[in-house]
């Protein structure tokens, strides 16, 4: 073509990305104007067609155009756009047929359809397909491969208000998507074998792939990709179901382009992968099976699109068979048939679209004698059908003859030698038969009676695409030498390279075996059709393979897998119940600890000291703990009291082993916890001991839990004993002892650690406390007691019964004198709190301890006077305490930053105050003050928020039942 | 380590400690041995009164001597214990009394008849 | 000599206090009523306090003083709450 | 110490300051200005995080901002180590949190008390966990992020949330105990808490103590695995995530990644560089658990009909994928895993947010929401007056569809988006490793690919249910810009991550290189000559 | 003494774990408390046992060998406070759950 | 003055407490303790509205001594009962009328009686001004009531009313 040559780095990206850009443009363009979208698409498709045609001279002589855009170079993944003969042939098919389909769709689509979406998707598909065939990087190939699946999903589901469209789309995506993933892995393996993902390197790798031990894996995955995409047996069933797509989509994707992607990669990788027995057997016979199965099934279709779909499957099987055979001539035939099939099948789909459009049906039973109403369309469809049947002087004949030739001449062994030509002839017969069924059933016979409207010829422009395609069929079929030859040669050469054999495209090769096979097919087809044409028209389902409905199997597996199996598995290997969850966690932790530590536990020396007093303390603590565990179910108060005993033993142990700060904190936390749980106990249901007739399962579970608990106890005891009886490694602790006073300005090393050395931990920790307090507060704000706890407590009700009307007074009397003492304790406890706060840096005490003491002072008043009484007198704003506490801690840290030191860097000095003397002033004390404020705020907030529930007398949850969920089932 | 005290003082401290512990233990044993709650309520007060007092006194003496300054910390503890123990005991006793009356148990004084409404709160 | 006397008497005292603790444990476990258990816990706090005092003497350390003091001062908060729960069915009205 | 070095602590201090601000001004739920300031804090955090990452990206591979808190010498004081890995995690947190916060400010923040302080506390906990170089400090920040997550999981109240949160809390309390036991054993055998110092000390542990040390590490590992969402320790996850308020669930998307982070950091630091039996400590277990988690998550996704539940299972799938990647212990795989962690987090977050928007436009579901709000909600709270008004958009359904599609592609790891690229990076490196392909290579390949397929099937089913059967026609759905905006930004980032995969992956490759050379980390934190 | 403490830790953790595995929320909360005692003592034991060696420096020039390891103590202190907070939180959550489901079973099942 | 120091006795007690806790009577501690004592007593006045007045401080000390002696005596008495192989105290309830009305004084009486082993304050009936007491080893009820009235109530009346 006399066009100026276009720079590769512009042309190839343009070819690949213009469709995507146009797609986004169409989608984003405002309005749903049919004209605008269609025009943009048509123009883009035209540009692309011209561009691809114009690129022919550049590749005609076996050159390869490459344009590379770096994407992820370190992983060997680049956008390498590579145009050689094969890619060019496909690019032309994609762009030109795409253009024709767009023209056709202009008239086919109804104005009610969302046209912009249609065109955007069509453009996106075009881009994906071009990207696929031009991929110069095999990972990129897998990417575009999957893109075509995704876009085709959306196109098949275009009329998604129809259930069959949704199902067809989903099935197509799942089948081809699975294949795509397999292909991706195959590409990974091939890349691994070759050492590069660049197609050039792969194609130049010679026998590396077939010789690799990984070849079988790579091949199987590769074929899984190719076969699913090209609807090869047994994955063929998605394609007929994809016919729910609008007919232009069927014409484009499901005849001309996407389904060809499978045979495209078979061709693409043919040079480096075919030379293996595995390839031959799998590919050839999958192809042959598909060829026959498709043709056979097509014969029994009532739906014209179904017929064409199975015909497509059959023809794809033909191409696959050719590629499987592994001879160069067979490869040539395959490439040739790819092009031929695209032209005649696309035109047939469009013709069916017109019939559908004009008659409102595609059912061959309702259609008849249409040649009178649609003479032009009928002529075109008849010619295209003839090409499909392999009638001489049409393109289909040429490639089919080549196919017959190859099957006849291919001679590795007897089985192959017989099965291939017989199968091919049989399939040829069947294809002739279904072609006749199509032509005769639709265009001949009496005028149709069951149509709702009288069909007319469509607008001429709607026929034009078909005319062009049929013209090509004729031109190629009659004068292949001057029409298709150079293009085919370029494509063939790009695949076979030096292996390119001599082949002839002439129409007449003499009277030879292939011709005999053709004649048998022709006559045989007619013989099959003529006597049975009525039966073939009316038959419901396919004889022999009726039960083999892939779709139904697929749907059932999908439904069962997603519903029953998945749910069963999720139930079997997971649980919603808490107890098993905790069991698993603890069991695994124990198992992990034992597995990791048991073998190298080291020696356990006998104890060398025993303190009987501590022994007594732990006799108390241990029995308390065990009894608490035993009582927790029915005697909650007892259990709490016993827990207090264990806590006290813990507290004493801290004191015993030189941890006074811990003992203090433990004691106070213990007290606060007791009050807290008691506050909560009011809202728990009454429990009365039940007779001891536990079911066997529950008892077994209990034994199991006892065993696990015992093992955990043993494990922790052993680990701690082992550590305690060994000398400590030289660690960080000496630093703190050595520097607490010198550098931290305090003698209580633990406190200096808390507010200085590890002050950051403390800051986090008080934040935790604050956060928990906020959560508790928020949760209690909307607390609803259970209905059985909403009343006043039983004790108070009984008292009312016992002494009516006196409850308040009794309570008053009951508490009068103790309350007085408790009120008087308030200032005392506050002073003690201040004392503990001030001394913390040097002696046991500090912000935490003082904070809990302070909050207990408040709680004591609540205990004594009740909520209303206290809040009439004291206004505690716990949230502000929390806020200020955090702020103080934060400011102490930030203060250091302002002075140029890292966050939380402390400073201390001894201030000389007149009359008083030296007073230590450490910034850590301010930090500790923050801790104090926060602890007060958080503890008080939690306790008071809980206490407030008693005076709220809130609404009971569940008093108004939730309404029936409207439409909930539909959504799920 | 325990400091070395003059013998008579260490005997004194020892005696106080042992006697205090004995009293406290006796009180605790009372919890076990006595038959009714109203009797048991008297046990712990031995520990909070004289038992505890003696041990605290021993501690005060000991630390005053070893630290060579007046240590009266223990007084604070004694005071706190003395003030707080009755609070629990009174509440507990009152609660028990109430429970016994409601349940109609034997040997519990009846609820006094309310003669008139209380004067002023 | 005097150290030995003191050591042994402290040991004896601690053993006695420990036995006292076990006595309270008996009530805590056996009950029979909640008030018995609470009473025992209250007593336990006092015994523990005294044990700490003897521990202070034994280790010649005043570090435990504050702990003992807080046991005396605040140990009753828990038992008061328990007692109040027993009487009123709720801790803070 | 120059001012620039403070950048390592700012990601912790900014959310803390935000939290304090909220506590001092009170629960300003209906005050637009307070909401604005909260968003401002988040924006500030994002800027700082970007700066941190940029600074590190500019400097050499082995660079990290080491920040000794309180100016105490390492390993005695607590130290923050902002290396590339930490910077990535912090930046991801910042992005996700900003998106979730803006989303929440449209209406969810007012469904309960103190949303903002809890939210900032969670961010503070996350950033602290990522930045700290001290094992116990890690515990503290774990507790902080958990405590905040408890509050946020409960935000909005209601039966399902409370029940799920209760299970979540109990399991994590047990996990905290395990954490403490693990830390204790490690301290008991090594005498130190600083991670670098522990790594340094491991070769010097007495042979008798090694068993105890490893028992500690194993128990600690279980605690991390619980947080990482590993099967069979993950049972709390689907319920918690799917019942949490959407912006909360979105932020939770990064919580399992904290477990992954901790495992990656400690395992590579302590074991990856060792010799002898310590070399592969727990590697096989980790790998098997990874496979099981991926399998379970995929099957769970397949079984889920509701989008939020599906998203929860997707979190599991990504958790398993990450475990596999860690167990593979090859820098290239780690590179891919780091890339994956970012995109999977952002996409999962977007999916949780998207679920809420879809719920609002689905007529039936919207009704349910109203009913349940009336039932569970607090009648004292007026919800409507300060809500962001929703506007009608013409192509709303298309927009939502695109958002869903992008999220689905990323989560399923389908081409051409970042989910695919991350899987490709991992698998490519797995095949590229020495002696590959081993059995492990096939397992990881199978896991990643098959899970992708399952996710695809699940997403397609959900997408069809939502967009092809339930959604009303495209006649203008009402959306709130404050809600749709963050979703679009998150997904746009996923797309951008794919477009700029080259630079991103080279950053992650440097990061992985650093992680897999633990001596670098040790040398950075414990300068030579100063080791004890 | 080591044996006593080890047994104490064992008994506390066993009782606590047993309770954690029980179905009633109240049992779980008591279990959490017991386990937290056990864990705190466990951490303390990691510093080895020292009597009469509280890490309160008696002067600037004290011999550091005379003091117990302060590190586990600092850790336990943090753990106690966090444990207290978490107990409170869990308590309130279980109350809320009971309010909403009417049951004190951990899974909200009927009594 | 009254606003600054609503509870002088309380403030004084707190100051003493502070100094005892500090184990020091240095000027700094006195000043600081004073500030704290005043501040805390001011804060406490919200919940302790009524001001305590001790009219006869010396009698108060006498009360402490009397109570102390009684406590020692009853300790020994109760111990002797408890160490009996079969402890069988003759326990009983006593209801006694009280003239004392001041709540603070009543509280002191309750504390003394309860702190003394052998007697326990059970129930005070404000309407009738009676108190129910449980006595561990009750020999003569009349004598017991008389002792209480004479030794404690009289003193308390003198001190507080
Ligand atoms: Na007491
Ligand atoms: Na008494």
GROMACS .gro file of N, CA, C and O in nm, chain A residues 645-720:
model
  304
  645UNK      N    1  -0.869  -1.470   9.682
  645UNK     CA    2  -0.765  -1.540   9.757
  645UNK      C    3  -0.643  -1.567   9.671
  645UNK      O    4  -0.529  -1.541   9.713
  646UNK      N    5  -0.666  -1.613   9.548
  646UNK     CA    6  -0.553  -1.638   9.459
  646UNK      C    7  -0.479  -1.508   9.427
  646UNK      O    8  -0.355  -1.505   9.420
  647UNK      N    9  -0.556  -1.403   9.409
  647UNK     CA   10  -0.494  -1.274   9.380
  647UNK      C   11  -0.409  -1.225   9.496
  647UNK      O   12  -0.300  -1.171   9.475
  648UNK      N   13  -0.459  -1.247   9.615
  648UNK     CA   14  -0.382  -1.205   9.732
  648UNK      C   15  -0.252  -1.284   9.743
  648UNK      O   16  -0.146  -1.229   9.775
  649UNK      N   17  -0.260  -1.412   9.714
  649UNK     CA   18  -0.138  -1.494   9.716
  649UNK      C   19  -0.039  -1.442   9.612
  649UNK      O   20   0.082  -1.433   9.638
  650UNK      N   21  -0.091  -1.404   9.496
  650UNK     CA   22  -0.004  -1.347   9.393
  650UNK      C   23   0.061  -1.219   9.443
  650UNK      O   24   0.182  -1.198   9.426
  651UNK      N   25  -0.022  -1.137   9.505
  651UNK     CA   26   0.028  -1.010   9.558
  651UNK      C   27   0.139  -1.035   9.660
  651UNK      O   28   0.245  -0.971   9.656
  652UNK      N   29   0.116  -1.130   9.750
  652UNK     CA   30   0.217  -1.160   9.852
  652UNK      C   31   0.345  -1.213   9.785
  652UNK      O   32   0.456  -1.181   9.830
  653UNK      N   33   0.328  -1.289   9.680
  653UNK     CA   34   0.446  -1.344   9.612
  653UNK      C   35   0.530  -1.233   9.551
  653UNK      O   36   0.653  -1.236   9.555
  654UNK      N   37   0.461  -1.136   9.493
  654UNK     CA   38   0.536  -1.022   9.440
  654UNK      C   39   0.617  -0.957   9.552
  654UNK      O   40   0.733  -0.921   9.533
  655UNK      N   41   0.552  -0.939   9.664
  655UNK     CA   42   0.623  -0.878   9.776
  655UNK      C   43   0.739  -0.969   9.817
  655UNK      O   44   0.851  -0.921   9.844
  656UNK      N   45   0.712  -1.096   9.824
  656UNK     CA   46   0.812  -1.193   9.868
  656UNK      C   47   0.938  -1.184   9.782
  656UNK      O   48   1.049  -1.186   9.832
  657UNK      N   49   0.916  -1.174   9.651
  657UNK     CA   50   1.031  -1.176   9.562
  657UNK      C   51   1.069  -1.036   9.514
  657UNK      O   52   1.095  -1.013   9.395
  658UNK      N   53   1.069  -0.944   9.609
  658UNK     CA   54   1.131  -0.814   9.589
  658UNK      C   55   1.067  -0.732   9.479
  658UNK      O   56   1.135  -0.664   9.404
  659UNK      N   57   0.936  -0.738   9.469
  659UNK     CA   58   0.868  -0.656   9.370
  659UNK      C   59   0.756  -0.577   9.437
  659UNK      O   60   0.639  -0.602   9.411
  660UNK      N   61   0.792  -0.482   9.523
  660UNK     CA   62   0.686  -0.411   9.597
  660UNK      C   63   0.591  -0.334   9.506
  660UNK      O   64   0.471  -0.329   9.534
  661UNK      N   65   0.644  -0.277   9.399
  661UNK     CA   66   0.554  -0.202   9.310
  661UNK      C   67   0.449  -0.294   9.249
  661UNK      O   68   0.332  -0.258   9.236
  662UNK      N   69   0.493  -0.413   9.216
  662UNK     CA   70   0.399  -0.508   9.158
  662UNK      C   71   0.295  -0.549   9.259
  662UNK      O   72   0.176  -0.560   9.228
  663UNK      N   73   0.341  -0.574   9.380
  663UNK     CA   74   0.247  -0.615   9.483
  663UNK      C   75   0.141  -0.508   9.504
  663UNK      O   76   0.021  -0.538   9.512
  664UNK      N   77   0.185  -0.383   9.507
  664UNK     CA   78   0.089  -0.273   9.524
  664UNK      C   79  -0.009  -0.269   9.408
  664UNK      O   80  -0.131  -0.261   9.428
  665UNK      N   81   0.044  -0.273   9.290
  665UNK     CA   82  -0.043  -0.263   9.173
  665UNK      C   83  -0.140  -0.380   9.167
  665UNK      O   84  -0.258  -0.364   9.139
  666UNK      N   85  -0.087  -0.499   9.195
  666UNK     CA   86  -0.171  -0.618   9.193
  666UNK      C   87  -0.284  -0.604   9.293
  666UNK      O   88  -0.401  -0.631   9.262
  667UNK      N   89  -0.251  -0.560   9.413
  667UNK     CA   90  -0.352  -0.546   9.518
  667UNK      C   91  -0.463  -0.451   9.472
  667UNK      O   92  -0.582  -0.482   9.483
  668UNK      N   93  -0.421  -0.336   9.421
  668UNK     CA   94  -0.520  -0.234   9.387
  668UNK      C   95  -0.602  -0.275   9.266
  668UNK      O   96  -0.724  -0.256   9.263
  669UNK      N   97  -0.534  -0.332   9.168
  669UNK     CA   98  -0.608  -0.377   9.050
  669UNK      C   99  -0.708  -0.485   9.090
  669UNK      O  100  -0.821  -0.490   9.038
  670UNK      N  101  -0.666  -0.568   9.183
  670UNK     CA  102  -0.751  -0.675   9.232
  670UNK      C  103  -0.879  -0.619   9.295
  670UNK      O  104  -0.991  -0.664   9.267
  671UNK      N  105  -0.860  -0.516   9.377
  671UNK     CA  106  -0.976  -0.456   9.443
  671UNK      C  107  -1.068  -0.392   9.340
  671UNK      O  108  -1.190  -0.412   9.339
  672UNK      N  109  -1.006  -0.316   9.250
  672UNK     CA  110  -1.088  -0.249   9.149
  672UNK      C  111  -1.162  -0.351   9.063
  672UNK      O  112  -1.279  -0.333   9.028
  673UNK      N  113  -1.092  -0.461   9.031
  673UNK     CA  114  -1.156  -0.564   8.949
  673UNK      C  115  -1.275  -0.626   9.022
  673UNK      O  116  -1.379  -0.652   8.963
  674UNK      N  117  -1.257  -0.650   9.152
  674UNK     CA  118  -1.366  -0.708   9.229
  674UNK      C  119  -1.490  -0.619   9.223
  674UNK      O  120  -1.601  -0.666   9.195
  675UNK      N  121  -1.469  -0.491   9.248
  675UNK     CA  122  -1.583  -0.399   9.243
  675UNK      C  123  -1.646  -0.401   9.104
  675UNK      O  124  -1.768  -0.406   9.089
  676UNK      N  125  -1.559  -0.399   9.007
  676UNK     CA  126  -1.606  -0.396   8.869
  676UNK      C  127  -1.692  -0.519   8.836
  676UNK      O  128  -1.802  -0.507   8.783
  677UNK      N  129  -1.640  -0.636   8.869
  677UNK     CA  130  -1.716  -0.757   8.834
  677UNK      C  131  -1.847  -0.761   8.912
  677UNK      O  132  -1.951  -0.800   8.859
  678UNK      N  133  -1.841  -0.714   9.037
  678UNK     CA  134  -1.965  -0.711   9.115
  678UNK      C  135  -2.067  -0.618   9.051
  678UNK      O  136  -2.186  -0.648   9.046
  679UNK      N  137  -2.016  -0.505   8.999
  679UNK     CA  138  -2.108  -0.414   8.932
  679UNK      C  139  -2.173  -0.484   8.813
  679UNK      O  140  -2.290  -0.462   8.783
  680UNK      N  141  -2.095  -0.567   8.747
  680UNK     CA  142  -2.149  -0.636   8.631
  680UNK      C  143  -2.239  -0.752   8.669
  680UNK      O  144  -2.335  -0.783   8.598
  681UNK      N  145  -2.209  -0.813   8.781
  681UNK     CA  146  -2.283  -0.932   8.823
  681UNK      C  147  -2.432  -0.904   8.836
  681UNK      O  148  -2.516  -0.992   8.815
  682UNK      N  149  -2.463  -0.779   8.865
  682UNK     CA  150  -2.603  -0.743   8.881
  682UNK      C  151  -2.681  -0.767   8.752
  682UNK      O  152  -2.803  -0.788   8.757
  683UNK      N  153  -2.613  -0.763   8.638
  683UNK     CA  154  -2.683  -0.775   8.510
  683UNK      C  155  -2.674  -0.915   8.453
  683UNK      O  156  -2.714  -0.939   8.339
  684UNK      N  157  -2.616  -1.005   8.529
  684UNK     CA  158  -2.610  -1.143   8.481
  684UNK      C  159  -2.727  -1.221   8.538
  684UNK      O  160  -2.778  -1.187   8.645
  685UNK      N  161  -2.767  -1.327   8.469
  685UNK     CA  162  -2.886  -1.399   8.515
  685UNK      C  163  -2.859  -1.476   8.644
  685UNK      O  164  -2.745  -1.512   8.673
  686UNK      N  165  -2.962  -1.496   8.718
  686UNK     CA  166  -2.953  -1.577   8.839
  686UNK      C  167  -2.915  -1.718   8.801
  686UNK      O  168  -2.959  -1.770   8.700
  687UNK      N  169  -2.835  -1.779   8.884
  687UNK     CA  170  -2.803  -1.919   8.857
  687UNK      C  171  -2.838  -1.999   8.981
  687UNK      O  172  -2.802  -1.961   9.091
  688UNK      N  173  -2.906  -2.106   8.960
  688UNK     CA  174  -2.929  -2.193   9.074
  688UNK      C  175  -2.868  -2.328   9.038
  688UNK      O  176  -2.873  -2.370   8.924
  689UNK      N  177  -2.811  -2.395   9.139
  689UNK     CA  178  -2.745  -2.522   9.109
  689UNK      C  179  -2.844  -2.618   9.044
  689UNK      O  180  -2.958  -2.631   9.087
  690UNK      N  181  -2.799  -2.684   8.939
  690UNK     CA  182  -2.885  -2.780   8.872
  690UNK      C  183  -2.842  -2.920   8.914
  690UNK      O  184  -2.728  -2.941   8.952
  691UNK      N  185  -2.933  -3.014   8.905
  691UNK     CA  186  -2.895  -3.151   8.939
  691UNK      C  187  -2.780  -3.198   8.851
  691UNK      O  188  -2.771  -3.165   8.734
  692UNK      N  189  -2.695  -3.279   8.913
  692UNK     CA  190  -2.572  -3.320   8.846
  692UNK      C  191  -2.597  -3.433   8.748
  692UNK      O  192  -2.550  -3.544   8.767
  693UNK      N  193  -2.669  -3.407   8.644
  693UNK     CA  194  -2.684  -3.510   8.542
  693UNK      C  195  -2.635  -3.453   8.410
  693UNK      O  196  -2.712  -3.415   8.324
  694UNK      N  197  -2.505  -3.445   8.401
  694UNK     CA  198  -2.446  -3.388   8.282
  694UNK      C  199  -2.446  -3.492   8.170
  694UNK      O  200  -2.414  -3.607   8.194
  695UNK      N  201  -2.481  -3.452   8.050
  695UNK     CA  202  -2.474  -3.548   7.940
  695UNK      C  203  -2.330  -3.595   7.918
  695UNK      O  204  -2.235  -3.526   7.949
  696UNK      N  205  -2.322  -3.714   7.862
  696UNK     CA  206  -2.191  -3.777   7.842
  696UNK      C  207  -2.098  -3.688   7.762
  696UNK      O  208  -1.981  -3.671   7.796
  697UNK      N  209  -2.151  -3.628   7.653
  697UNK     CA  210  -2.066  -3.547   7.566
  697UNK      C  211  -2.005  -3.431   7.645
  697UNK      O  212  -1.887  -3.401   7.634
  698UNK      N  213  -2.089  -3.367   7.726
  698UNK     CA  214  -2.040  -3.254   7.804
  698UNK      C  215  -1.933  -3.299   7.902
  698UNK      O  216  -1.834  -3.230   7.924
  699UNK      N  217  -1.955  -3.419   7.958
  699UNK     CA  218  -1.856  -3.467   8.055
  699UNK      C  219  -1.723  -3.497   7.985
  699UNK      O  220  -1.617  -3.462   8.034
  700UNK      N  221  -1.733  -3.558   7.870
  700UNK     CA  222  -1.610  -3.588   7.795
  700UNK      C  223  -1.536  -3.459   7.760
  700UNK      O  224  -1.415  -3.450   7.771
  701UNK      N  225  -1.616  -3.361   7.718
  701UNK     CA  226  -1.555  -3.233   7.683
  701UNK      C  227  -1.483  -3.175   7.805
  701UNK      O  228  -1.374  -3.120   7.794
  702UNK      N  229  -1.547  -3.192   7.919
  702UNK     CA  230  -1.487  -3.139   8.040
  702UNK      C  231  -1.355  -3.211   8.071
  702UNK      O  232  -1.257  -3.147   8.106
  703UNK      N  233  -1.356  -3.343   8.054
  703UNK     CA  234  -1.231  -3.417   8.079
  703UNK      C  235  -1.122  -3.370   7.983
  703UNK      O  236  -1.007  -3.352   8.021
  704UNK      N  237  -1.163  -3.353   7.860
  704UNK     CA  238  -1.066  -3.308   7.760
  704UNK      C  239  -1.009  -3.171   7.802
  704UNK      O  240  -0.887  -3.148   7.796
  705UNK      N  241  -1.096  -3.082   7.844
  705UNK     CA  242  -1.050  -2.949   7.885
  705UNK      C  243  -0.960  -2.957   8.007
  705UNK      O  244  -0.861  -2.886   8.017
  706UNK      N  245  -0.997  -3.046   8.100
  706UNK     CA  246  -0.913  -3.062   8.217
  706UNK      C  247  -0.774  -3.110   8.174
  706UNK      O  248  -0.672  -3.061   8.222
  707UNK      N  249  -0.772  -3.202   8.081
  707UNK     CA  250  -0.644  -3.254   8.035
  707UNK      C  251  -0.560  -3.142   7.972
  707UNK      O  252  -0.442  -3.126   8.004
  708UNK      N  253  -0.624  -3.064   7.886
  708UNK     CA  254  -0.549  -2.956   7.823
  708UNK      C  255  -0.500  -2.856   7.926
  708UNK      O  256  -0.384  -2.813   7.925
  709UNK      N  257  -0.592  -2.820   8.017
  709UNK     CA  258  -0.554  -2.722   8.120
  709UNK      C  259  -0.438  -2.776   8.202
  709UNK      O  260  -0.342  -2.703   8.232
  710UNK      N  261  -0.446  -2.905   8.236
  710UNK     CA  262  -0.338  -2.964   8.314
  710UNK      C  263  -0.207  -2.959   8.239
  710UNK      O  264  -0.102  -2.923   8.297
  711UNK      N  265  -0.211  -2.988   8.111
  711UNK     CA  266  -0.088  -2.985   8.033
  711UNK      C  267  -0.032  -2.843   8.024
  711UNK      O  268   0.089  -2.822   8.032
  712UNK      N  269  -0.121  -2.746   8.008
  712UNK     CA  270  -0.075  -2.608   8.003
  712UNK      C  271  -0.008  -2.572   8.136
  712UNK      O  272   0.099  -2.511   8.139
  713UNK      N  273  -0.073  -2.612   8.245
  713UNK     CA  274  -0.015  -2.584   8.375
  713UNK      C  275   0.122  -2.648   8.388
  713UNK      O  276   0.218  -2.583   8.432
  714UNK      N  277   0.131  -2.772   8.345
  714UNK     CA  278   0.258  -2.843   8.352
  714UNK      C  279   0.363  -2.770   8.267
  714UNK      O  280   0.478  -2.750   8.311
  715UNK      N  281   0.322  -2.731   8.150
  715UNK     CA  282   0.416  -2.664   8.060
  715UNK      C  283   0.468  -2.534   8.117
  715UNK      O  284   0.589  -2.510   8.119
  716UNK      N  285   0.377  -2.450   8.166
  716UNK     CA  286   0.423  -2.322   8.219
  716UNK      C  287   0.508  -2.344   8.344
  716UNK      O  288   0.609  -2.275   8.363
  717UNK      N  289   0.466  -2.441   8.425
  717UNK     CA  290   0.544  -2.466   8.546
  717UNK      C  291   0.685  -2.512   8.510
  717UNK      O  292   0.784  -2.461   8.565
  718UNK      N  293   0.693  -2.604   8.417
  718UNK     CA  294   0.824  -2.655   8.377
  718UNK      C  295   0.912  -2.543   8.320
  718UNK      O  296   1.029  -2.529   8.356
  719UNK      N  297   0.853  -2.465   8.231
  719UNK     CA  298   0.932  -2.359   8.168
  719UNK      C  299   0.982  -2.261   8.272
  719UNK      O  300   1.100  -2.223   8.273
  720UNK      N  301   0.893  -2.219   8.361
  720UNK     CA  302   0.937  -2.120   8.458
  720UNK      C  303   1.039  -2.183   8.555
  720UNK      O  304   1.137  -2.118   8.592
   0.00000   0.00000   0.00000
